[in-house]
Coordinates of C-alpha atoms in Angstrom, one line a residue:
X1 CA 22.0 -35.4 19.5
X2 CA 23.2 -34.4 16.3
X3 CA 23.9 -31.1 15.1
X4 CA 22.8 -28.9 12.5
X5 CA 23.6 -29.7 9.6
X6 CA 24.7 -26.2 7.8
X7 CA 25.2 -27.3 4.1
X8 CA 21.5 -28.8 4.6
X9 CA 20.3 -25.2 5.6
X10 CA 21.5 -23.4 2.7
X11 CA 20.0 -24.9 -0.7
X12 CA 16.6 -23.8 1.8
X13 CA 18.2 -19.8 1.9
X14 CA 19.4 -20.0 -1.2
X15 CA 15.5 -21.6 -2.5
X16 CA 14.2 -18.9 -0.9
X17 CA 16.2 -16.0 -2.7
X18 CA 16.5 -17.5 -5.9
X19 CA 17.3 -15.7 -8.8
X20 CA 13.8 -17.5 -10.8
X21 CA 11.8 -16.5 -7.3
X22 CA 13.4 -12.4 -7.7
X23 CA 12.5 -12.5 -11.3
X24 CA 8.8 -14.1 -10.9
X25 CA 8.5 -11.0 -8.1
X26 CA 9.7 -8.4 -10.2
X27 CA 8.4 -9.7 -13.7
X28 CA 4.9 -8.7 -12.8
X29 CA 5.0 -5.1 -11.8
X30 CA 7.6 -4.4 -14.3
X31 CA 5.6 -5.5 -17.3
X32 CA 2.7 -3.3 -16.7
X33 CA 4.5 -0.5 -16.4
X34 CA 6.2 -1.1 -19.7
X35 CA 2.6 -2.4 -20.8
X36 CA 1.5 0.8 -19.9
X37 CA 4.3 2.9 -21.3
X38 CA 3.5 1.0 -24.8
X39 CA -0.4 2.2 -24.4
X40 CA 0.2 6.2 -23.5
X41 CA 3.0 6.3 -25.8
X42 CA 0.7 4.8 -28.5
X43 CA -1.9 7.5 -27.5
X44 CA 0.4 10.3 -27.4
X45 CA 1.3 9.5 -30.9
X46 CA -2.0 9.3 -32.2
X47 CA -3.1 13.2 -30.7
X48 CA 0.1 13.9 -33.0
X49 CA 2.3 14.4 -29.7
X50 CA 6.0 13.2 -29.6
X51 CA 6.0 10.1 -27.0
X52 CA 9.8 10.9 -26.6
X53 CA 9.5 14.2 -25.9
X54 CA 7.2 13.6 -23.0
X55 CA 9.1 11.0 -21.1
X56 CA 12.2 13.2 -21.4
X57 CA 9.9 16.1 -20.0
X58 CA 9.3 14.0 -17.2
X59 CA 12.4 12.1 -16.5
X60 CA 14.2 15.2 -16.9
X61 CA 12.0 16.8 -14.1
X62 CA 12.6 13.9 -11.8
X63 CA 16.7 14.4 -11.7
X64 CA 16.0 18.2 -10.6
X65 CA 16.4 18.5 -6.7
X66 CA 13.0 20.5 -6.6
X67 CA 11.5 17.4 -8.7
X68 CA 12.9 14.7 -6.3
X69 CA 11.7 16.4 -3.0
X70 CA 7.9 16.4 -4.7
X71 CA 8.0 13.2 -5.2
X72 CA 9.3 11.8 -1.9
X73 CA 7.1 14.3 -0.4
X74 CA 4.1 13.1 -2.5
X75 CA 5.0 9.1 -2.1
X76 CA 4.8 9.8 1.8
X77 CA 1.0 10.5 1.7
X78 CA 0.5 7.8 -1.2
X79 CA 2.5 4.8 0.6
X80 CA 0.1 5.8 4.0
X81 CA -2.8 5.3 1.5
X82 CA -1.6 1.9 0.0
X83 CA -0.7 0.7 4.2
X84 CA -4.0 1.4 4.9
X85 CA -5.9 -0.8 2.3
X86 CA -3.1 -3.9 2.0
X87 CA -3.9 -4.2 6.0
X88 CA -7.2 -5.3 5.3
X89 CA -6.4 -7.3 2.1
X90 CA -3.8 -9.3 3.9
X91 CA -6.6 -10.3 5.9
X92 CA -9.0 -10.9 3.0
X93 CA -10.9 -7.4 4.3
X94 CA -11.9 -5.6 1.2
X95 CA -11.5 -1.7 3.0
X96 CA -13.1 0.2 0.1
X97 CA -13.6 3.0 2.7
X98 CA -10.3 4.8 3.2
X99 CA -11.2 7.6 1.7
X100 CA -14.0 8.3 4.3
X101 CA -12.2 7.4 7.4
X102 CA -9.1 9.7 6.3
X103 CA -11.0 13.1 6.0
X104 CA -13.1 12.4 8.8
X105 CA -10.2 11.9 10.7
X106 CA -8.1 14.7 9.0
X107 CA -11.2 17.0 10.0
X108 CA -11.2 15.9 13.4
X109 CA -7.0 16.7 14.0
X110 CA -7.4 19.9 12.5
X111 CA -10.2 20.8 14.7
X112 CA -8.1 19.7 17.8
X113 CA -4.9 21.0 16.6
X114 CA -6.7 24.6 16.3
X115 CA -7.8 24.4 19.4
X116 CA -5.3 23.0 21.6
X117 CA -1.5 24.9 21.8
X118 CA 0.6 22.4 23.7
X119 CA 4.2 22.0 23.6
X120 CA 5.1 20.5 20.4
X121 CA 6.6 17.2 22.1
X122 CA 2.5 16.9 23.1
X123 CA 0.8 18.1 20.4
X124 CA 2.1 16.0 17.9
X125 CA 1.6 13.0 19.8
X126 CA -2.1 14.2 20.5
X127 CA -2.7 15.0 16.9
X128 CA -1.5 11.7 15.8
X129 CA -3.6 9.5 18.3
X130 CA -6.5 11.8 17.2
X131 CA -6.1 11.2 14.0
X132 CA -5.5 7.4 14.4
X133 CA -8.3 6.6 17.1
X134 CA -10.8 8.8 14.4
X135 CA -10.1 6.6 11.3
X136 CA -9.9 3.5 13.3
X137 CA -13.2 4.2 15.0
X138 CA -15.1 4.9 12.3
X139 CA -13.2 1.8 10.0
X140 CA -14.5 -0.6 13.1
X141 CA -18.3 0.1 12.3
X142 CA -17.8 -2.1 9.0
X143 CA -16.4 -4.2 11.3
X144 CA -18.7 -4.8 13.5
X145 CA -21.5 -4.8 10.9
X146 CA -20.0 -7.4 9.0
X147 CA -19.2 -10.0 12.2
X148 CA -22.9 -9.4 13.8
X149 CA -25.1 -8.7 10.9
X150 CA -23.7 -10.0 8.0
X151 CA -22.8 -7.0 5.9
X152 CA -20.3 -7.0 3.4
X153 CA -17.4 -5.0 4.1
X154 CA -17.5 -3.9 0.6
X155 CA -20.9 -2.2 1.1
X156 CA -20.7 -0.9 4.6
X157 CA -17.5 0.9 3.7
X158 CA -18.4 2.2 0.0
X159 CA -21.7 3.5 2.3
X160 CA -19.5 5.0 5.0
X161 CA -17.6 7.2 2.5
X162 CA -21.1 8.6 1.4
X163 CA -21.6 9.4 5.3
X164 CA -18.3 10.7 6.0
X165 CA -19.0 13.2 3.1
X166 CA -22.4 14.3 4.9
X167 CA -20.3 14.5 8.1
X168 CA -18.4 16.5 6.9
X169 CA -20.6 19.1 5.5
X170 CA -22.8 19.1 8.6
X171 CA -19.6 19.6 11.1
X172 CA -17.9 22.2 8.6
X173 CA -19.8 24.6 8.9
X174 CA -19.3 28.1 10.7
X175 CA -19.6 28.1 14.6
X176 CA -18.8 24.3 14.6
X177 CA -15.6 23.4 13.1
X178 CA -15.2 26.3 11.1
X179 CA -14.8 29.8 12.3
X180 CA -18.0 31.9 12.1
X181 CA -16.1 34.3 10.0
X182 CA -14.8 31.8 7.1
X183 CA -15.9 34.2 4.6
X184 CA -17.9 32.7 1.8
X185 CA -19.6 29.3 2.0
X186 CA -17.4 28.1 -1.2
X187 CA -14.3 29.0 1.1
X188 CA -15.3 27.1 4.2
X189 CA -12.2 25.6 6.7
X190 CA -11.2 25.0 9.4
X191 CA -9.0 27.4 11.9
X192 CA -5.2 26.9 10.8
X193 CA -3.4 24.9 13.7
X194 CA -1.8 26.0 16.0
X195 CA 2.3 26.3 15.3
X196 CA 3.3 23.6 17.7
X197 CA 1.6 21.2 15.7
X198 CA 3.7 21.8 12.6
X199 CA 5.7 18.7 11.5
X200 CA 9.5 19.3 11.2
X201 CA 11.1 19.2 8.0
X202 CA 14.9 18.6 6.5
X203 CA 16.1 21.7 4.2
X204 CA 17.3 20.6 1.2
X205 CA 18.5 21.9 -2.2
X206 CA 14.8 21.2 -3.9
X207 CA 12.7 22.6 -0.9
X208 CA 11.5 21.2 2.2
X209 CA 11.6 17.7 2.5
X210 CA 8.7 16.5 4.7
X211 CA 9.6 14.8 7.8
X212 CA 6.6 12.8 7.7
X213 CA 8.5 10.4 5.6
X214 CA 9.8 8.9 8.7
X215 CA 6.7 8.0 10.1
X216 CA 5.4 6.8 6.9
X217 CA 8.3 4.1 6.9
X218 CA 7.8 3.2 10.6
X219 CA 4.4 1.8 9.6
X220 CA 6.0 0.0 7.0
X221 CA 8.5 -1.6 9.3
X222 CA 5.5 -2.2 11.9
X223 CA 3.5 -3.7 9.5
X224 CA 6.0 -5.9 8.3
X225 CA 7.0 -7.0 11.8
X226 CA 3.3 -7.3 12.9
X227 CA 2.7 -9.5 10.1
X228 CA 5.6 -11.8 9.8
X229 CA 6.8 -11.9 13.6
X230 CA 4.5 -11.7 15.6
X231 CA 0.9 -14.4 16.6
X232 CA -1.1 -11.9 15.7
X233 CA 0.0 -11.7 11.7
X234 CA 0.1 -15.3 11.4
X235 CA -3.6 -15.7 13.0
X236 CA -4.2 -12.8 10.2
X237 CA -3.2 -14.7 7.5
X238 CA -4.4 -17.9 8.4
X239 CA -7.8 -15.9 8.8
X240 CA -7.2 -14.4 5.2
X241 CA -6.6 -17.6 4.0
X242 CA -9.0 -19.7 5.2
X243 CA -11.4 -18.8 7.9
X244 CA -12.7 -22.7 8.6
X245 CA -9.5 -23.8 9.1
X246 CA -8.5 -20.9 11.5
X247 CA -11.7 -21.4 13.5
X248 CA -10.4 -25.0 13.8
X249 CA -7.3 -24.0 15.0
X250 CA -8.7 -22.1 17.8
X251 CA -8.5 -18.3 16.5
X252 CA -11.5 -15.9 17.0
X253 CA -12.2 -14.8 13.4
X254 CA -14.6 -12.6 14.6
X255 CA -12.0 -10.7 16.8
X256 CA -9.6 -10.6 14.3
X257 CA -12.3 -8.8 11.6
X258 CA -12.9 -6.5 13.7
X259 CA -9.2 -5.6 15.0
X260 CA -8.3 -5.4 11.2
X261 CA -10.8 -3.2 10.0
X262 CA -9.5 -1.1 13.4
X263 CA -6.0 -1.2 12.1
X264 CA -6.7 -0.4 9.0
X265 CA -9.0 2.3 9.6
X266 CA -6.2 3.9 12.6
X267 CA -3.5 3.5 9.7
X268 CA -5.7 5.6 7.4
X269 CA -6.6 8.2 9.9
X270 CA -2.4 9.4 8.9
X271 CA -3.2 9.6 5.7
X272 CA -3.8 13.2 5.8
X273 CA -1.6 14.5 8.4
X274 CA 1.3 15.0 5.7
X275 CA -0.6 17.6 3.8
X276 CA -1.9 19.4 7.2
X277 CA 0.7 19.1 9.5
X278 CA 3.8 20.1 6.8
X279 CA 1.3 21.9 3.9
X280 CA -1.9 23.4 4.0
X281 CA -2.3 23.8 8.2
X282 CA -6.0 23.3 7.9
X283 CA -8.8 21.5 6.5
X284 CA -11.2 22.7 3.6
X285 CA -13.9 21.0 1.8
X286 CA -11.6 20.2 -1.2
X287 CA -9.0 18.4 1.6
X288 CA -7.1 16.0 -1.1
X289 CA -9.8 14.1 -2.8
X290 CA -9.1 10.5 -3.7
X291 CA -6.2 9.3 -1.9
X292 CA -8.2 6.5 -0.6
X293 CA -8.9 4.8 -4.2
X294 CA -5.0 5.6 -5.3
X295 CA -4.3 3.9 -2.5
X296 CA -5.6 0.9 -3.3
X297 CA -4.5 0.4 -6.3
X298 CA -0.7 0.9 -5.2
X299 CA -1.5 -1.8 -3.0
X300 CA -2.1 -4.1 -6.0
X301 CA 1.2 -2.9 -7.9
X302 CA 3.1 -3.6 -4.7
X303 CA 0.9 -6.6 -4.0
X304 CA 0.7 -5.2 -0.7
X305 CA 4.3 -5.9 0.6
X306 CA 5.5 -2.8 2.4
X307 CA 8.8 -2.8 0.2
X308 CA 6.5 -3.5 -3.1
X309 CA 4.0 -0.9 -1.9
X310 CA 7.3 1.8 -1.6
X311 CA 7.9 0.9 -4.8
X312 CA 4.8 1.7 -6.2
X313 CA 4.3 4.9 -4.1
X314 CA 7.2 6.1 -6.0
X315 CA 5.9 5.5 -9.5
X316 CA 2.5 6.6 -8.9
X317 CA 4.5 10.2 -7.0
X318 CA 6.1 10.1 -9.9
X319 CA 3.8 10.7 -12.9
X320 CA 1.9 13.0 -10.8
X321 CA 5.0 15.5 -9.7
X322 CA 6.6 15.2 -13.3
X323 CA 3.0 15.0 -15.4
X324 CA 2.1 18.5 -14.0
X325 CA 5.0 20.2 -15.8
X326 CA 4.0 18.2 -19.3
X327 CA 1.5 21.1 -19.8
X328 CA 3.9 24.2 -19.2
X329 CA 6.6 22.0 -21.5
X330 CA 5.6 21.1 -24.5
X331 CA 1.6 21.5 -24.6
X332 CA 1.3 17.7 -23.6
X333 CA -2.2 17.2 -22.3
X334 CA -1.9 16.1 -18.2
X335 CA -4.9 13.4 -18.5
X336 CA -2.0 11.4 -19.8
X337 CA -0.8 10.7 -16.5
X338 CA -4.4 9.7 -15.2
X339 CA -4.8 7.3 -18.8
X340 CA -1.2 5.9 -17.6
X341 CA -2.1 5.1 -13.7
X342 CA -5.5 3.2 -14.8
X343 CA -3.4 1.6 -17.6
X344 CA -0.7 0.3 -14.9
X345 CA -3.5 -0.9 -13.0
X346 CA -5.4 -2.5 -15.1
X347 CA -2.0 -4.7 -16.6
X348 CA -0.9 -5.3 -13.6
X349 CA -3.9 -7.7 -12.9
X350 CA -3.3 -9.3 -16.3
X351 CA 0.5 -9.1 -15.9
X352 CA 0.2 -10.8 -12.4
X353 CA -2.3 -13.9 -13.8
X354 CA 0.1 -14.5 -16.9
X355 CA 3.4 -14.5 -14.0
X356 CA 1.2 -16.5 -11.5
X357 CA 0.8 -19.1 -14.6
X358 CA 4.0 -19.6 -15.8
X359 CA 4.8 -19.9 -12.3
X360 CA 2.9 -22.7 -11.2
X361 CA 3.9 -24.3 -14.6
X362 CA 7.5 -24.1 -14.1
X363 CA 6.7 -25.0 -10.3
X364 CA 4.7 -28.4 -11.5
X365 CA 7.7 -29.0 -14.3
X366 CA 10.4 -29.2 -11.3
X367 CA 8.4 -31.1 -9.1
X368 CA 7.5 -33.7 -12.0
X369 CA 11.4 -33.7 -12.7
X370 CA 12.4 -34.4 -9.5
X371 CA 9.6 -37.0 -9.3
X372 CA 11.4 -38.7 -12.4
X373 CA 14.4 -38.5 -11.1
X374 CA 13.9 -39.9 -8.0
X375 CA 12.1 -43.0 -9.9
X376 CA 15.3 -43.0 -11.6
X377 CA 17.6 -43.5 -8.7
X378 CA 15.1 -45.9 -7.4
X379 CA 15.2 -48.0 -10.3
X380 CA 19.1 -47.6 -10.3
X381 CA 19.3 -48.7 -6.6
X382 CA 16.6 -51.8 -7.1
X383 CA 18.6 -53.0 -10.1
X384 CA 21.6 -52.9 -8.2
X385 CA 20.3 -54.7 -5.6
X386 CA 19.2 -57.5 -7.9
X387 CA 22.8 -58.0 -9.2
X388 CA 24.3 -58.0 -5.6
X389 CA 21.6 -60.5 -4.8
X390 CA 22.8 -62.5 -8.0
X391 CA 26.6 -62.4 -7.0
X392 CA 25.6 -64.0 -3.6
X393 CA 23.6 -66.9 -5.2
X394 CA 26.9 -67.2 -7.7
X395 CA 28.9 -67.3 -4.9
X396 CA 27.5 -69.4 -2.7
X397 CA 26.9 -72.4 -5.6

């Protein structure tokens, strides 16, 4: 029996963390942001603004304590978001309906966490599997529609977040989920929960930092484990790959679908709970539109890798925290920040096509050189072979 071989092992590590692999990873993301810098900058300068001026409005913000708590508090909520939507991608699940299954299940904690006053070691808990067990719920009807009837995920969710708004309206309403005294129908919310069922927070320098942030990185770590350790990740990315040849392999695509579209809708239903359990304390009809469609597109810039999508969270927590001050500093118009994040998203596509090219070219150009050179050696070997063979004849007349 021989043994391992440990010098064999490494040029397989050290493959794997190449410096060329690290750069091809970073390249991407990092040119559309600079892509998109270029563009708003560009813009800026053309609506007779100083370019300069704004970054250092913003940048400037971002090394304030109050500045860096926003944004770590902000990249909590966005980096739920992204979770929610690379969990279906990684499966080849297109779950355009994160936006629906987090304010119904947002609506649906709030209403529990008004109601119920347990001790706090219970009531979170109970607000969090609410909350999960909502989204993923309502997540698993695209699921199921898709595996027995046919429908795109696509459309059954994009249709869901249409439903979830007329949920919504018909459950908000006073002497159902709102009080019967909310006041004017423009003001309708729920009861504020109940104090047990605030989050806890760390006190810092800029504010309360919201402990959230700890739960939001435990999904990361899940998801990473889930997906690269355990049977059930790699049957999900064989499915996302290719569902004929996971079928052949003995793997119930139809189970997984629907299991995904569970787990991405349960991982959605936390998307709110930042803002109401450490913010707001209840739900209203203007409950944090849009985190679903920011979500995915941090997904894409982090090309949904938990440590990418952190990334990304960060960036996108960014421009929003600092952008709000451009207006009070300086007169710079906020839509900047918008014109920046659709920029970013829209390099990033090209960014990652032009990166994915010159990596498969550089690929093909070290297989074909290692091709030649084994030829080489094989040559080298069969002409010395010929001259040993010619010694011997020499030799032996």
């Amino acid at each position: 029996m021989t043994s391992p071989n440990p010098a064999a092992a490494k040029p397989g590590l050290a493959q794997r963390f190449s410096g060329e692999r690290i750069a091809l990873a970073l390249a991407a993301p990092v040119l559309a942001v600079l892509l998109s810098v270029v563009i708003c900058s560009v813009l800026l300068a053309t609506s007779a603004k100083n370019p300069f001026d704004a970054w250092n409005v913003m940048l400037t913000y971002a090394g304030k304590s109050d500045g860096q708590v926003g944004i770590l508090n902000r990249s909590t909520t966005y980096y739920l978001a992204a979770a929610a939507a690379a969990f279906g991608f990684r499966m080849n699940l297109f779950n355009i309906g994160v936006e629906g299954q987090y304010k119904v299940a947002a609506l649906f904690a709030a209403f529990v966490g008004a109601k119920a006053d347990l001790p706090a070691f219970l009531q979170i808990p109970l607000l969090l599997v609410t909350a999960m067990l909502v989204g993923g719920l309502y997540a698993g009807i695209a699921g199921l529609l898709k595996v027995y009837r046919g429908v795109s995920e696509v459309i059954a969710t994009i249709m869901l977040n249409s439903i979830a708004t007329a949920i919504i309206g018909l459950l908000l309403v006073p002497g159902i989920f709102a009080p019967k005294t909310s006041g004017t129908t423009n003001s309708i919310q729920t009861e504020k929960i109940s104090q047990s069922s605030h989050f806890f927070s760390f006190e810092t320098a800029g504010g309360p930092l919201w402990g959230f942030i700890l739960v939001a990185a435990l999904v990361g770590v899940v998801f990473q484990f889930v997906l690269t350790r355990t049977r059930f990740g790699f049957d999900l990315r064989a499915t996302g790959r290719s569902e004929s040849a996971a079928t052949a392999s003995g793997v119930n695509v139809k189970k997984m679908v629907i299991i995904s579209m569970v787990v991405s809708g349960a991982i959605a239903g936390l998307i709110g709970l930042p803002e109401l359990l450490q913010h707001s304390y209840y739900f209203g009809q203007s409950f944090q539109p849009g985190l679903g469609f920011l979500g995915i597109s941090i997904a894409l810039l982090g090309r949904n890798s938990p440590i990418g999508m952190a990334f990304a969270a960060l960036l996108f927590a960014f421009l929003d925290v600092t952008g709000s001050v451009l207006p009070l500093r300086g007169g710079f118009p906020f839509e900047i920040v918008d014109v920046m994040k659709g920029t970013i998203v829209i390099c990033v596509v090209v960014a990652y096509e032009l990166v994915r090219r010159y990596g498969l070219k550089r690929q093909q150009q070290k297989v074909g050189a290692q091709l030649a050179a084994q030829a080489a050696a094989a040559a080298q070997s069969a002409a010395a072979d010929d001259d040993s063979a010619n010694e011997k004849k020499e030799v032996s007349a």
